[in-house]
Coordinates of C-alpha atoms and ligand atoms in Angstrom, one line a residue:
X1 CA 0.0 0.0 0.0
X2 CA 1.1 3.6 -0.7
X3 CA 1.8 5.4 2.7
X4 CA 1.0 9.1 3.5
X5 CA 4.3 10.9 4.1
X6 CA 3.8 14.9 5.1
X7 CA 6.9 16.5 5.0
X8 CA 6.8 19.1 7.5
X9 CA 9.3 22.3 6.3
X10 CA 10.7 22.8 2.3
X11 CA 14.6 23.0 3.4
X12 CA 17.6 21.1 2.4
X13 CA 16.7 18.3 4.2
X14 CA 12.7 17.8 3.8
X15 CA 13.4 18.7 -0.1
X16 CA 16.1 15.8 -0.9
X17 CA 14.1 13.2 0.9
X18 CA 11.1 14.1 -0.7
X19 CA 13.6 12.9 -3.6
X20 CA 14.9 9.9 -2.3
X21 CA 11.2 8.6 -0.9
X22 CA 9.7 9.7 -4.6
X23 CA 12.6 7.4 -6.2
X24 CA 11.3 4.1 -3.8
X25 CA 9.3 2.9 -6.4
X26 CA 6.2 4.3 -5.8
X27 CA 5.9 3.4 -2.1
X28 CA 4.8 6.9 -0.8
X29 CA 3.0 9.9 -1.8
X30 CA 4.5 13.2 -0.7
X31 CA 2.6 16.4 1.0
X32 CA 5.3 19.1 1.7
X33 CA 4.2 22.2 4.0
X34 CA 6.1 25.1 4.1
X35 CA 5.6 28.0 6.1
X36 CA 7.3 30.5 4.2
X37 CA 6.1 31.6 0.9
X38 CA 7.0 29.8 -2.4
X39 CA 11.0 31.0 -2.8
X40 CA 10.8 31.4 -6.8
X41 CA 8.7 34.4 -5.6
X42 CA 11.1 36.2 -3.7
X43 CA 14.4 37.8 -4.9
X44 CA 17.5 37.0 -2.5
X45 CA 18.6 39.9 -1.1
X46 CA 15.2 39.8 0.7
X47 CA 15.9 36.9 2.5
X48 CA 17.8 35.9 5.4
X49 CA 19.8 33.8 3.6
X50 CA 24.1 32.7 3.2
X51 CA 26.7 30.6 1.6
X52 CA 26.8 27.3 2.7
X53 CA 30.1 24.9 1.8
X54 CA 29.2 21.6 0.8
X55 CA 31.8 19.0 1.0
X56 CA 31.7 15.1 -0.1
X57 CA 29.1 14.8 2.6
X58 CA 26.5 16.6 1.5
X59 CA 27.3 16.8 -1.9
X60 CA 27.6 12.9 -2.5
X61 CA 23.8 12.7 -1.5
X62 CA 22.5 15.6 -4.0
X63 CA 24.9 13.9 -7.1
X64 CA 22.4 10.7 -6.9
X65 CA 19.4 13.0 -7.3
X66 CA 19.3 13.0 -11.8
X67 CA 20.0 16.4 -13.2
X68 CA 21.0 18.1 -9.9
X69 CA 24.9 18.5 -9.9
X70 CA 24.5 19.8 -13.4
X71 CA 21.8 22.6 -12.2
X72 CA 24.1 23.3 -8.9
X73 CA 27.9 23.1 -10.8
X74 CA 25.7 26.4 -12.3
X75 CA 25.3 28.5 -9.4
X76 CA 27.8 27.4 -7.3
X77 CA 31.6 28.0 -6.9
X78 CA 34.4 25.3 -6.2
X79 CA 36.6 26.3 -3.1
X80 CA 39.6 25.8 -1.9
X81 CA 39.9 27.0 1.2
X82 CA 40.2 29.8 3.6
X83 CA 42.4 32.8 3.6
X84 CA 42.4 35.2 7.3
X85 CA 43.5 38.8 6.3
X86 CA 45.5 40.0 8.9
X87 CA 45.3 43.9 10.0
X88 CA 49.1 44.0 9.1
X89 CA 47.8 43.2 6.0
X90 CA 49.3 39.4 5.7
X91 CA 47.5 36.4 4.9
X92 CA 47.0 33.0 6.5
X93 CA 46.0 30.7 4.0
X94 CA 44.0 27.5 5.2
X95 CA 44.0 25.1 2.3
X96 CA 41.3 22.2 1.8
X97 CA 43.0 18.8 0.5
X98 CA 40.1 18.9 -1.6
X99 CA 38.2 21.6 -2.8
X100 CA 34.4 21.8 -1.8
X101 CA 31.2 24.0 -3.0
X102 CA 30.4 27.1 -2.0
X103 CA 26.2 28.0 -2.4
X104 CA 24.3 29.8 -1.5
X105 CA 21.5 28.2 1.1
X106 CA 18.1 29.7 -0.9
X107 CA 19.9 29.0 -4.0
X108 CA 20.5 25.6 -2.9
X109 CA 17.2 24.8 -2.2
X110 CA 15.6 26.5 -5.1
X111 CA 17.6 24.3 -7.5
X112 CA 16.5 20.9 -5.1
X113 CA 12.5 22.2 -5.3
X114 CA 12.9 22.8 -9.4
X115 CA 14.1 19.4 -9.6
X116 CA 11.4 18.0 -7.9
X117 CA 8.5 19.8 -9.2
X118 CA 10.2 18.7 -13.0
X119 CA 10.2 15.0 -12.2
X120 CA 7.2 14.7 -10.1
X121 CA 3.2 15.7 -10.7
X122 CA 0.8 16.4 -8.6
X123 CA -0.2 12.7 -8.2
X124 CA 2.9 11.9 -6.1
X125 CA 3.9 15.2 -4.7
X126 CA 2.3 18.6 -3.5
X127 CA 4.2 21.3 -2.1
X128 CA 2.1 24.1 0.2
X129 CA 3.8 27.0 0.9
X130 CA 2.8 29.8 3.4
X131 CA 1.4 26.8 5.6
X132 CA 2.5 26.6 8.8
X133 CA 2.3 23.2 10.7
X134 CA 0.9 24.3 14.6
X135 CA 0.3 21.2 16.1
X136 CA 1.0 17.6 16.4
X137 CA -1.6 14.3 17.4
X138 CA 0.8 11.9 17.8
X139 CA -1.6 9.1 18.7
X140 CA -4.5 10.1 15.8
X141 CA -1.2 10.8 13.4
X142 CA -2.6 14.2 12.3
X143 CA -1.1 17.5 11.6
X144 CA -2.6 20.9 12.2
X145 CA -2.1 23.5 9.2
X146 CA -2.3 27.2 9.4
X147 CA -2.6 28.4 5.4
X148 CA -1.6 32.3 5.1
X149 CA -2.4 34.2 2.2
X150 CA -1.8 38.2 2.0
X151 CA -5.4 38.5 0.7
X152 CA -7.1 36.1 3.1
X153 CA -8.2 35.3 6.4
X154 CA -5.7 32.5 6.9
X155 CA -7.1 28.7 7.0
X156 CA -7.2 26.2 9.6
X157 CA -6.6 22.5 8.0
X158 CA -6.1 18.9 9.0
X159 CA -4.4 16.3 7.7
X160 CA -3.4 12.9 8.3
X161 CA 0.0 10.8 7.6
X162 CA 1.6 7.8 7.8
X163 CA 4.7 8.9 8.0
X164 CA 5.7 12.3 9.4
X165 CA 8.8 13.9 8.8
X166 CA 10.3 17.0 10.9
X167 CA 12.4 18.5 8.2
X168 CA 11.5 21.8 10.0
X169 CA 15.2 23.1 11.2
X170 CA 16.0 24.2 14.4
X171 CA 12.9 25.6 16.4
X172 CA 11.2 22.0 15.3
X173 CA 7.0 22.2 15.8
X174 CA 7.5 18.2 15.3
X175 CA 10.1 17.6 17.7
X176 CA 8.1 19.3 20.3
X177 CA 5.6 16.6 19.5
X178 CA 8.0 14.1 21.1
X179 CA 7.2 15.0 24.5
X180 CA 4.0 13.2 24.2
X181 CA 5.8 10.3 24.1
X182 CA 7.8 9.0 27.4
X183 CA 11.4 9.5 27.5
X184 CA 12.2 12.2 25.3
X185 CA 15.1 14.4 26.2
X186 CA 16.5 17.9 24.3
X187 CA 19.0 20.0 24.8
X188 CA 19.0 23.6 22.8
X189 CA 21.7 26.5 23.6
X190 CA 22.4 29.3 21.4
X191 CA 25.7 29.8 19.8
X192 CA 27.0 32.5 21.4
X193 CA 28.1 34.4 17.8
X194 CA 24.7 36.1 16.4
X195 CA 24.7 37.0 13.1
X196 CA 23.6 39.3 9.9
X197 CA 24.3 38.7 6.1
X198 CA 25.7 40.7 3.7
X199 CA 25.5 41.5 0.0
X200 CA 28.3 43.2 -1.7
X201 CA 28.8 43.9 -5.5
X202 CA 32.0 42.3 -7.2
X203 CA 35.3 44.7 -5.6
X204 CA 37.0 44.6 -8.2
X205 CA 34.4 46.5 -10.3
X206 CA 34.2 49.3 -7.3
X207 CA 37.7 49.5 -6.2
X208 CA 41.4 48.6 -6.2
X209 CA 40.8 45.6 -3.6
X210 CA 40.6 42.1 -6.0
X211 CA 40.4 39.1 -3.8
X212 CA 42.2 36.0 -5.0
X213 CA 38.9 33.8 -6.3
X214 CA 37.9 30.1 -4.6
X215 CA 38.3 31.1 -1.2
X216 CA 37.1 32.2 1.7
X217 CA 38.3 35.3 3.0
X218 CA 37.7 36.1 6.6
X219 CA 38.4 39.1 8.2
X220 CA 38.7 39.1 12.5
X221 CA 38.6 41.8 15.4
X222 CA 40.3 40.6 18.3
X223 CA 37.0 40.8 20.2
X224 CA 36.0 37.6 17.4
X225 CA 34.1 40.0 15.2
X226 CA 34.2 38.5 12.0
X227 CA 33.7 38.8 8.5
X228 CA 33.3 36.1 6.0
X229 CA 32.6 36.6 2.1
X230 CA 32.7 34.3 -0.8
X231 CA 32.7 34.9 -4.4
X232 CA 29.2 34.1 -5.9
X233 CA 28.8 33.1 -9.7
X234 CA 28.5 36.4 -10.9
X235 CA 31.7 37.7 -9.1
X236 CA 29.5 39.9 -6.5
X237 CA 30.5 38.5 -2.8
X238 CA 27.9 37.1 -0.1
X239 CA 28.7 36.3 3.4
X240 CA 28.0 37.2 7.1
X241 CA 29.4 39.2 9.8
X242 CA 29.2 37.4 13.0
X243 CA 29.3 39.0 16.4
X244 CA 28.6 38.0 20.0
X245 CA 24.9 38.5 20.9
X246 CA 25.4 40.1 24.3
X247 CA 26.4 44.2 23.9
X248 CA 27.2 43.5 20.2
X249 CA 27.9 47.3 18.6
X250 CA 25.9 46.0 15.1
X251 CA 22.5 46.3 17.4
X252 CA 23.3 49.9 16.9
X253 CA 23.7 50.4 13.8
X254 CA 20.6 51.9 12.4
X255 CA 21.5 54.0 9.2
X256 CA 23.1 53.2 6.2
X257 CA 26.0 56.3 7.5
X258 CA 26.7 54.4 10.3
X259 CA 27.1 51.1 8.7
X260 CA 29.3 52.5 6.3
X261 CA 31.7 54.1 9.6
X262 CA 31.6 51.2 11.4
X263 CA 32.7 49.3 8.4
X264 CA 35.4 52.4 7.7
X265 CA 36.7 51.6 11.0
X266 CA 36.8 48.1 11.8
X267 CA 36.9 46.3 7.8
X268 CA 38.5 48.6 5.9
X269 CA 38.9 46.7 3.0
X270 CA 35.3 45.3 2.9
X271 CA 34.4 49.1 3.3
X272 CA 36.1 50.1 0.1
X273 CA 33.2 47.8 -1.5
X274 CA 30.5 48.7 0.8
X275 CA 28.5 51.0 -1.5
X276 CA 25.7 53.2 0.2
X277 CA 22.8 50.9 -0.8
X278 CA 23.9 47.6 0.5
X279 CA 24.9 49.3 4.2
X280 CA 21.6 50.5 3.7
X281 CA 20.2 47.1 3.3
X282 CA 22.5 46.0 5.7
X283 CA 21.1 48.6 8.5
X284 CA 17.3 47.0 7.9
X285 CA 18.4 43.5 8.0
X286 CA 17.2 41.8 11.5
X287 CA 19.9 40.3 13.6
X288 CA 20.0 36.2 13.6
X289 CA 20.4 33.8 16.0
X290 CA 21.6 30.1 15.7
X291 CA 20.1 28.0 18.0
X292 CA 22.1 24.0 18.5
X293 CA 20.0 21.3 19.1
X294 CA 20.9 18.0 20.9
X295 CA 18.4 15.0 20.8
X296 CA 18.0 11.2 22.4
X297 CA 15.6 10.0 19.7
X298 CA 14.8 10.7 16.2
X299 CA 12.0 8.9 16.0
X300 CA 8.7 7.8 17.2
X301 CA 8.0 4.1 16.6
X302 CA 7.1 3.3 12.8
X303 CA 5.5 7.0 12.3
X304 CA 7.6 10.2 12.9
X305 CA 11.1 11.2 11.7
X306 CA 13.5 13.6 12.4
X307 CA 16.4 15.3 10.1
X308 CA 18.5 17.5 10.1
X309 CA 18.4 20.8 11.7
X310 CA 15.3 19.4 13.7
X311 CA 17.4 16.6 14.9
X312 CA 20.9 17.9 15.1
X313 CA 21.4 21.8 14.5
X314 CA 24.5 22.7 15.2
X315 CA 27.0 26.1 15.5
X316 CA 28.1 26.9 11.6
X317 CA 31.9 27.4 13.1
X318 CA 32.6 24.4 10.1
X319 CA 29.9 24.2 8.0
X320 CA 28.4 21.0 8.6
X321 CA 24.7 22.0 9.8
X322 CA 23.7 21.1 5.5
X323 CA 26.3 18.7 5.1
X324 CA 25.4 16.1 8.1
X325 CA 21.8 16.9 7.0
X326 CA 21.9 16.0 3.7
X327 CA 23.8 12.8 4.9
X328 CA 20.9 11.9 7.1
X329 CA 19.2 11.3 3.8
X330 CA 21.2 9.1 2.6
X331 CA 21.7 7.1 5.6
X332 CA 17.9 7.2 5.9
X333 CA 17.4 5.7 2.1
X334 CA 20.5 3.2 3.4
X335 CA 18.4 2.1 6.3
X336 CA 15.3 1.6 4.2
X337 CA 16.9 -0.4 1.5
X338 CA 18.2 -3.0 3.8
X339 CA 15.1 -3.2 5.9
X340 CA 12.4 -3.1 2.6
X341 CA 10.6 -0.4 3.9
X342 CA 9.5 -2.0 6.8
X343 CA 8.9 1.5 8.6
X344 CA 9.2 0.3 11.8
X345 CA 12.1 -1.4 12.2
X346 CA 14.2 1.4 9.7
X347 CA 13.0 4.5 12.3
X348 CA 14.2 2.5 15.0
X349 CA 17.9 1.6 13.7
X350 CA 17.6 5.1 12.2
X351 CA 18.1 6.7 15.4
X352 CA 20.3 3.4 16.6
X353 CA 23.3 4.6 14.0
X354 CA 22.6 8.6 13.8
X355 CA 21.9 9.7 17.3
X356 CA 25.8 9.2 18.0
X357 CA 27.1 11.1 14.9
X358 CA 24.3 13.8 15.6
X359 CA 25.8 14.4 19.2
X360 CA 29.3 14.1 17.7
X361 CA 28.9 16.6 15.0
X362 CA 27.4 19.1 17.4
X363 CA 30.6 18.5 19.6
X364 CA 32.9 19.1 16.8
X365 CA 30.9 21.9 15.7
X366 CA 31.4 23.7 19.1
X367 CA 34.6 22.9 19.8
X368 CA 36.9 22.2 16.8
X369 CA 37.5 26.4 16.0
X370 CA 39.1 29.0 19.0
X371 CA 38.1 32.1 19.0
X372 CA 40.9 32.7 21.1
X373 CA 44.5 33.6 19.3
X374 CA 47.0 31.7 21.1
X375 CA 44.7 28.8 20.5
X376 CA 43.8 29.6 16.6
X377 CA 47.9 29.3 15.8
X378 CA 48.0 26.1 17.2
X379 CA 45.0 25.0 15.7
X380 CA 46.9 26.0 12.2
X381 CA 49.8 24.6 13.4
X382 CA 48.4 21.3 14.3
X383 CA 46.3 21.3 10.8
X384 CA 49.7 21.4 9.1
X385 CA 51.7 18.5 11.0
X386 CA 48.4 16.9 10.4
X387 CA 48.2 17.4 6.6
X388 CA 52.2 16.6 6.1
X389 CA 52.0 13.4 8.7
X390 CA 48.7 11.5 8.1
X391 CA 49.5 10.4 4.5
X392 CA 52.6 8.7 6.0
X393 CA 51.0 7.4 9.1
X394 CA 47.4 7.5 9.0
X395 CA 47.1 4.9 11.9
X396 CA 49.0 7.3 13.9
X397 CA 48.1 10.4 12.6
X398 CA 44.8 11.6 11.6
X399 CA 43.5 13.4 8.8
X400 CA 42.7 17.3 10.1
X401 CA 39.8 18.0 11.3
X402 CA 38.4 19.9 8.3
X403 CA 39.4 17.6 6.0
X404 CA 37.7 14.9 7.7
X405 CA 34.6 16.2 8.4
X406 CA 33.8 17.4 4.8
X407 CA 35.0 14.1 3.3
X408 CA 32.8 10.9 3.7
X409 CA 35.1 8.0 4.4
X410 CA 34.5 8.8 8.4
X411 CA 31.6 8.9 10.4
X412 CA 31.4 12.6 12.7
X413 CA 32.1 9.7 15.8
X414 CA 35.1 8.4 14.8
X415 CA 36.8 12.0 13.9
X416 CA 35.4 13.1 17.0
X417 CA 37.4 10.2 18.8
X418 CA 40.5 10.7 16.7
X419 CA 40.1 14.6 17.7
X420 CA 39.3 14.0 21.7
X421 CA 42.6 15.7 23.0
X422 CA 42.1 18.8 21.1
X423 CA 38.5 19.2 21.8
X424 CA 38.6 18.5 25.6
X425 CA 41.2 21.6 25.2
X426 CA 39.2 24.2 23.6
X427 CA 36.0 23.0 25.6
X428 CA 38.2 23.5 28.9
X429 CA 39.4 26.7 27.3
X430 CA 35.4 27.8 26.5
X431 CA 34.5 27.3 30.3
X432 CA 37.3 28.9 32.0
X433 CA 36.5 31.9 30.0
X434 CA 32.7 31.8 30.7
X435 CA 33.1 31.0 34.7
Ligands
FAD501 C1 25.2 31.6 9.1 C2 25.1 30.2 8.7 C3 26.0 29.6 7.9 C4 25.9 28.2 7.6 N1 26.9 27.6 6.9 C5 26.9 26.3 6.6 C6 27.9 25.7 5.8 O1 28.9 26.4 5.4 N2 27.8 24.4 5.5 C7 26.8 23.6 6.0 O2 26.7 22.4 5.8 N3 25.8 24.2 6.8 C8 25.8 25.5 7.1 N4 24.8 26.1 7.8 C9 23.7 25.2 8.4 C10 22.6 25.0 7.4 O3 22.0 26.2 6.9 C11 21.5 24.1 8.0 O4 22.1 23.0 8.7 C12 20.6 23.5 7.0 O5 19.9 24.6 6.3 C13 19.6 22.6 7.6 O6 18.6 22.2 6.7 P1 17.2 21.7 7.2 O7 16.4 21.4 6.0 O8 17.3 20.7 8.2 O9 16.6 23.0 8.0 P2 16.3 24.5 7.5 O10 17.2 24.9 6.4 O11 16.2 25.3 8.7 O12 14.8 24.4 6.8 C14 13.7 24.2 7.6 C15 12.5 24.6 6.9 O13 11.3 24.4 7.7 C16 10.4 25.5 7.6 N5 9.6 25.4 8.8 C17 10.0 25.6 10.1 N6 9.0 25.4 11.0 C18 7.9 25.1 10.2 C19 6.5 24.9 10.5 N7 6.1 24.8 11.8 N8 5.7 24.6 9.5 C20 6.1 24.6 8.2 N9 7.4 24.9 7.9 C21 8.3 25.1 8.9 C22 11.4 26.7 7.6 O14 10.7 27.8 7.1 C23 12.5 26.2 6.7 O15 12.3 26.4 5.3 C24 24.9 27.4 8.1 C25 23.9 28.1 8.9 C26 24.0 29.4 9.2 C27 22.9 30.0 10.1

């Protein structure tokens, strides 16, 4: 029989496995519910959006989806690595052993939904946007839907699934649905670095600054404000500043003027390609938060599902938030091969294999980066001995850190073991500082 899947939230991760369920032989028939409006109806700067890397991780899952690593090699970059400008005007290069791709993350998933709506129709897949998904009955299995529309009181629906999946990031509606069952435990901190993106036109066009192409460049106060920017396809640059949360000075920043001066002061080479109009932009932008979320179970007998952010949302310190999503994807479609769809028993060993390497990737994602100085030179030091030593002795040595956790060969738990010494450090290091 066909089963019922509703997909709750139209990101990365509820997108591709709306792919990989569709390809399962026509098993299950797809209702997606998005709460924000349809994305092909928004331009980007609108959004609060911002480049993403994908390494082998994530990007091994979205090669198997037919037609989608031709559409994303089109509006996406290959990178290299990182390069820190130093006030002193020097450069510390971090390269990648190999290279990964830099997109955008509402790019990204525009290119995933195109795909979809091409290959399926409306017989096998519906996609709702401005539907927001209010409240769970886990025992009933139905969903409550609130439809928005600008013109329009909004719409109360229900609706009822076999299978429910919380694709629906890091403030999860579904996940709050586990406490009706016994034995549920969360954990959810925010990252202590808030954010705001930025849009800048290509430098070179507006100024004498031309910034080598395939990288990232990064740009850091010593109080850890930081800039990052990456090269889009059409040369302009997209990134984020990050800042801590608590008496940040971008709160202040209210006009375009003052953007411009704080930029003057503190970047001045992103300044030089600041025009008026994007620190305007900037100015109205509302400050983000990333919340990290830690979980005991991702499922609920044969019925609910979580993914990615839902399950395992984690600090962006080294880009893995997309990248371990789109892996639980894969794993999933792993887990339901070798158990023939049998729903029951492939949620259950679901959460058996992922729970570990969700915890572990949060871990690494906390701890793997200092902010502090002394700590950051070591951490390049260390990523060099580790680059130069691990292709002679890879028992003894292992790979670095970013290499490893953007490759696919190891799971998040195993570099997390190999990396134990140096993450015990910097988590020592994090709570002397805050106590
Ligand atoms: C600044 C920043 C930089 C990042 N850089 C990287 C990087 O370099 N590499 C990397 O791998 N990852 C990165 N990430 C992480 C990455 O963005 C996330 O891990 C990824 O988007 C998770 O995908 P998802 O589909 O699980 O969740 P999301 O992308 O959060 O999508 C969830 C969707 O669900 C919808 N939704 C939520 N609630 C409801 C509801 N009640 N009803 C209906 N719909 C709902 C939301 O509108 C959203 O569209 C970064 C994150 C940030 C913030």
């Amino acid at each position: 029989m066909v089963k019922k899947v509703a997909i709750i939230g139209a990101g990365p991760g509820g997108l591709t496995l709306a792919h990989y369920l569709l390809r399962r032989e026509h098993k299950y028939q797809i209702d997606i519910y998005e709460r924000r409006s349809d994305p092909r109806d928004i331009p980007l700067n609108q959004t609060r959006t911002f480049p993403m890397s994908l390494g082998d991780r994530g990007l091994k899952t979205l090669w198997q989806i037919p037609g989608l690593e031709a559409e994303i090699k089109t509006i996406s970059l290959e990178t290299t690595g990182s390069i820190l400008h130093q006030k002193n005007g020097k450069q510390r290069r971090l390269d990648r052993k190999k290279t990964f791709v830099s997109i955008d993350r509402n790019h990204l998933t525009l290119a995933i939904l195109k795909n979809l709506n091409q290959q399926y129709d409306h017989s096998r897949l519906n996609i709702y946007f401005d539907c927001q998904c209010t409240n769970i009955d886990i025992a009933n299995k139905t969903i409550n839907i609130t439809q928005n529309s600008s013109t329009e009181q909004p719409t109360e629906l229900t609706r009822n699934y076999d299978l429910l999946i919380g694709a629906d990031g890091a403030r999860s509606v579904v996940r709050e649905a586990f406490f009706q069952t016994q034995d549920f435990q969360v954990e959810t901190d925010y990252v202590p670095s808030a954010y705001k993106s930025l849009y800048l036109p290509n430098p070179a066009e507006i100024s004498d600054i031309n910034l080598e192409a395939r990288k990232v460049h990064a740009w850091r106060l010593n109080n850890g404000i930081t800039v990052l920017l990456v090269h889009q396809i059409d040369k302009t640059m997209n990134g984020v500043i990050l800042f801590p949360y608590q008496n940040n000075p971008i709160a202040e920043l209210k006009t375009g003027a003052q953007v411009q001066q704080f930029f003057q002061e503190n970047f001045p080479v992103v300044s030089k390609f600041l025009p008026q109009s994007a620190a305007e932009e900037f100015a109205q932008r509302p400050i983000s938060r990333v919340l990290t979320v830690r979980c005991n179970r991702y499922h609920i007998e044969d019925s609910v599902l979580l993914i990615g952010d839902a399950a395992h949302a984690v600090s962006p310190s080294i880009g893995q938030g997309c990248n371990s999503t789109l892996e639980d994807v894969r794993i999933f479609n792993e887990i339901l091969d070798k158990n023939a769809d049998d729903l029951g028993k492939s949620l259950s060993e679901y959460s058996l294999v992922r729970v570990p390497d969700g915890h572990a990737v949060k871990e690494l994602s906390d701890y793997s980066f200092p902010t502090d100085k002394k700590l950051f030179a070591e951490f390049i030091i260390r990523n060099s001995f580790a680059k130069f030593l691990h292709p002679i002795f890879p028992r003894k040595f292992p790979p670095p850190i970013l290499d490893a956790v953007f490759a696919d060969d190891i799971s998040y738990s195993t570099i997390l073991l190999q990396n134990q010494d140096w993450i015990s450090k910097l988590k020592k290091n994090n709570h002397s500082l805050q106590s």
